[in-house]
Amino acid sequence: DKHLEGRQWMVGDAPTIADLSMAGYMFYSDETGIDFKAYPGLFAWIGRVAALLGYTRQASFTRWFVAHFGMTPRAWRDAQTP
């Protein structure tokens, strides 16, 4: 979470292979034991990666997102828009 302070992506100003390679692990929080609610930077980042990959349109990802974050990816995106 500290690594993401003041940045949108893991490396640089745009998404890179670093974001994509790490995302696979983040989508399985049940197996990794990560409580994303405790890490707001990671929570925001995973939402950006999900939107980038088009996961916001997949029902299975939406169910996972709601189960872990209590809102749909769209609601998360809307909450991020000023």
Coordinates of N, CA and C in Angstrom, one line a residue:
D1 N 0.8 -1.2 0.0 CA 0.0 0.0 0.0 C 0.9 1.3 0.0
K2 N 2.0 1.2 0.7 CA 2.9 2.4 0.8 C 3.5 2.7 -0.6
H3 N 3.7 1.6 -1.3 CA 4.3 1.8 -2.7 C 3.4 2.5 -3.6
L4 N 2.1 2.4 -3.4 CA 1.1 3.1 -4.3 C 0.8 4.5 -3.8
E5 N 1.3 4.9 -2.7 CA 1.0 6.3 -2.3 C 1.5 7.3 -3.3
G6 N 0.7 8.1 -3.8 CA 1.0 9.2 -4.8 C 1.2 8.7 -6.2
R7 N 0.8 7.4 -6.5 CA 0.9 6.9 -7.8 C -0.3 6.1 -8.2
Q8 N -0.5 6.0 -9.5 CA -1.7 5.3 -10.0 C -1.3 3.8 -10.3
W9 N -0.1 3.6 -10.7 CA 0.3 2.3 -11.2 C 1.6 1.9 -10.5
M10 N 1.9 0.6 -10.6 CA 3.1 0.0 -9.8 C 4.4 0.6 -10.3
V11 N 4.5 0.9 -11.6 CA 5.8 1.4 -12.1 C 5.4 2.5 -13.2
G12 N 5.9 3.6 -13.0 CA 5.7 4.7 -14.0 C 4.3 5.3 -13.9
D13 N 4.0 6.1 -15.0 CA 2.8 6.9 -15.1 C 1.7 6.2 -15.9
A14 N 1.9 5.0 -16.3 CA 0.9 4.2 -17.1 C 1.0 2.8 -16.7
P15 N 0.0 2.0 -17.0 CA 0.0 0.6 -16.7 C 1.1 -0.1 -17.4
T16 N 1.8 -1.1 -16.8 CA 2.9 -1.8 -17.4 C 2.6 -3.3 -17.1
I17 N 3.5 -4.1 -17.5 CA 3.5 -5.6 -17.3 C 3.5 -5.8 -15.8
A18 N 4.1 -5.0 -15.0 CA 4.1 -5.1 -13.6 C 2.7 -5.1 -13.0
D19 N 1.9 -4.2 -13.4 CA 0.5 -4.2 -13.0 C -0.3 -5.5 -13.4
L20 N -0.1 -5.8 -14.7 CA -0.8 -7.0 -15.2 C -0.4 -8.3 -14.5
S21 N 0.9 -8.4 -14.3 CA 1.4 -9.7 -13.7 C 1.0 -9.8 -12.2
M22 N 0.9 -8.7 -11.5 CA 0.5 -8.7 -10.1 C -1.0 -8.9 -9.9
A23 N -1.8 -8.4 -10.9 CA -3.2 -8.4 -10.8 C -3.8 -9.8 -10.6
G24 N -3.2 -10.8 -11.3 CA -3.6 -12.1 -11.2 C -3.7 -12.6 -9.8
Y25 N -2.8 -12.3 -9.0 CA -2.7 -12.7 -7.6 C -3.8 -11.9 -6.8
M26 N -4.0 -10.7 -7.1 CA -4.9 -9.8 -6.3 C -6.4 -10.2 -6.5
F27 N -6.7 -10.8 -7.6 CA -8.1 -11.2 -7.9 C -8.5 -12.5 -7.1
Y28 N -7.6 -13.1 -6.4 CA -7.8 -14.3 -5.6 C -7.5 -14.0 -4.1
S29 N -8.2 -13.0 -3.6 CA -7.9 -12.7 -2.2 C -8.3 -13.8 -1.2
D30 N -9.2 -14.6 -1.6 CA -9.5 -15.8 -0.7 C -8.3 -16.7 -0.5
E31 N -7.5 -16.8 -1.6 CA -6.4 -17.7 -1.5 C -5.2 -17.0 -0.9
T32 N -5.0 -15.7 -1.2 CA -3.9 -15.0 -0.7 C -4.1 -14.5 0.8
G33 N -5.3 -14.4 1.2 CA -5.6 -13.9 2.6 C -5.5 -12.4 2.7
I34 N -5.4 -11.7 1.6 CA -5.3 -10.2 1.7 C -6.7 -9.6 2.0
D35 N -6.7 -8.7 3.0 CA -8.0 -8.0 3.3 C -7.8 -6.6 2.6
F36 N -8.4 -6.5 1.4 CA -8.2 -5.2 0.7 C -8.7 -4.0 1.4
K37 N -9.7 -4.2 2.2 CA -10.3 -3.1 2.9 C -9.3 -2.4 3.8
A38 N -8.3 -3.1 4.2 CA -7.2 -2.5 5.1 C -6.2 -1.8 4.3
Y39 N -6.2 -1.8 2.9 CA -5.2 -1.2 2.1 C -5.9 -0.4 1.0
P40 N -6.2 0.9 1.3 CA -6.9 1.7 0.4 C -6.2 2.0 -0.9
G41 N -4.9 2.0 -0.9 CA -4.1 2.2 -2.1 C -4.2 1.0 -3.0
L42 N -4.1 -0.2 -2.4 CA -4.3 -1.4 -3.2 C -5.7 -1.6 -3.7
F43 N -6.6 -1.2 -2.9 CA -8.1 -1.2 -3.3 C -8.3 -0.4 -4.5
A44 N -7.8 0.8 -4.5 CA -7.9 1.7 -5.7 C -7.2 1.2 -6.9
W45 N -6.0 0.7 -6.7 CA -5.2 0.1 -7.8 C -5.9 -1.0 -8.5
I46 N -6.4 -2.0 -7.7 CA -7.1 -3.1 -8.2 C -8.3 -2.7 -9.0
G47 N -9.0 -1.7 -8.6 CA -10.1 -1.2 -9.4 C -9.7 -0.6 -10.7
R48 N -8.5 0.1 -10.7 CA -8.0 0.6 -12.0 C -7.6 -0.5 -12.9
V49 N -7.0 -1.5 -12.4 CA -6.6 -2.7 -13.2 C -7.8 -3.4 -13.8
A50 N -8.8 -3.6 -12.9 CA -10.0 -4.3 -13.4 C -10.7 -3.5 -14.5
A51 N -10.7 -2.2 -14.4 CA -11.3 -1.4 -15.4 C -10.5 -1.4 -16.7
L52 N -9.2 -1.4 -16.6 CA -8.3 -1.5 -17.7 C -8.5 -2.8 -18.5
L53 N -8.7 -3.9 -17.8 CA -8.8 -5.2 -18.4 C -10.3 -5.5 -18.8
G54 N -11.2 -4.6 -18.5 CA -12.6 -4.9 -18.9 C -13.3 -5.8 -17.9
Y55 N -12.7 -6.1 -16.8 CA -13.4 -7.0 -15.8 C -14.7 -6.4 -15.3
T56 N -14.9 -5.1 -15.4 CA -16.1 -4.5 -14.9 C -17.3 -5.0 -15.6
R57 N -17.2 -5.6 -16.8 CA -18.3 -6.1 -17.5 C -18.5 -7.6 -17.3
Q58 N -17.7 -8.2 -16.6 CA -17.9 -9.7 -16.3 C -18.6 -9.9 -15.0
A59 N -19.7 -10.7 -15.1 CA -20.5 -10.9 -14.0 C -19.7 -11.6 -12.9
S60 N -18.9 -12.5 -13.2 CA -18.1 -13.2 -12.2 C -17.2 -12.3 -11.4
F61 N -16.6 -11.4 -12.1 CA -15.7 -10.4 -11.4 C -16.6 -9.5 -10.5
T62 N -17.7 -9.1 -11.1 CA -18.6 -8.2 -10.3 C -19.0 -8.8 -9.0
R63 N -19.4 -10.1 -9.1 CA -19.8 -10.8 -7.8 C -18.6 -10.9 -6.9
W64 N -17.4 -11.1 -7.4 CA -16.2 -11.2 -6.5 C -16.0 -9.8 -5.9
F65 N -16.1 -8.8 -6.7 CA -15.8 -7.4 -6.2 C -16.8 -7.0 -5.1
V66 N -18.1 -7.3 -5.4 CA -19.1 -7.0 -4.4 C -18.9 -7.8 -3.1
A67 N -18.5 -9.0 -3.2 CA -18.3 -9.8 -2.0 C -17.1 -9.3 -1.2
H68 N -16.1 -8.7 -1.8 CA -14.9 -8.3 -1.1 C -15.0 -6.8 -0.7
F69 N -15.7 -6.0 -1.5 CA -15.6 -4.5 -1.3 C -17.0 -3.9 -1.0
G70 N -18.1 -4.7 -1.1 CA -19.4 -4.3 -0.7 C -20.0 -3.3 -1.7
M71 N -19.5 -3.3 -2.9 CA -20.0 -2.4 -4.0 C -19.6 -3.0 -5.3
T72 N -20.3 -2.6 -6.4 CA -19.9 -3.0 -7.7 C -18.8 -2.2 -8.2
P73 N -18.0 -2.7 -9.2 CA -17.0 -1.9 -9.8 C -17.5 -0.6 -10.3
R74 N -18.7 -0.6 -10.9 CA -19.2 0.7 -11.4 C -19.4 1.7 -10.2
A75 N -20.0 1.2 -9.1 CA -20.1 2.1 -7.9 C -18.8 2.6 -7.5
W76 N -17.8 1.8 -7.5 CA -16.4 2.2 -7.1 C -16.0 3.3 -8.0
R77 N -16.1 3.0 -9.3 CA -15.7 4.0 -10.3 C -16.4 5.4 -10.1
D78 N -17.7 5.3 -9.9 CA -18.5 6.5 -9.7 C -18.1 7.2 -8.5
A79 N -17.7 6.5 -7.5 CA -17.2 7.2 -6.2 C -15.9 7.8 -6.4
Q80 N -15.1 7.4 -7.4 CA -13.8 8.0 -7.7 C -13.9 9.2 -8.6
T81 N -15.0 9.4 -9.2 CA -15.2 10.5 -10.2 C -15.6 11.8 -9.4
P82 N -14.8 12.8 -9.5 CA -15.2 14.1 -8.8 C -16.5 14.7 -9.3

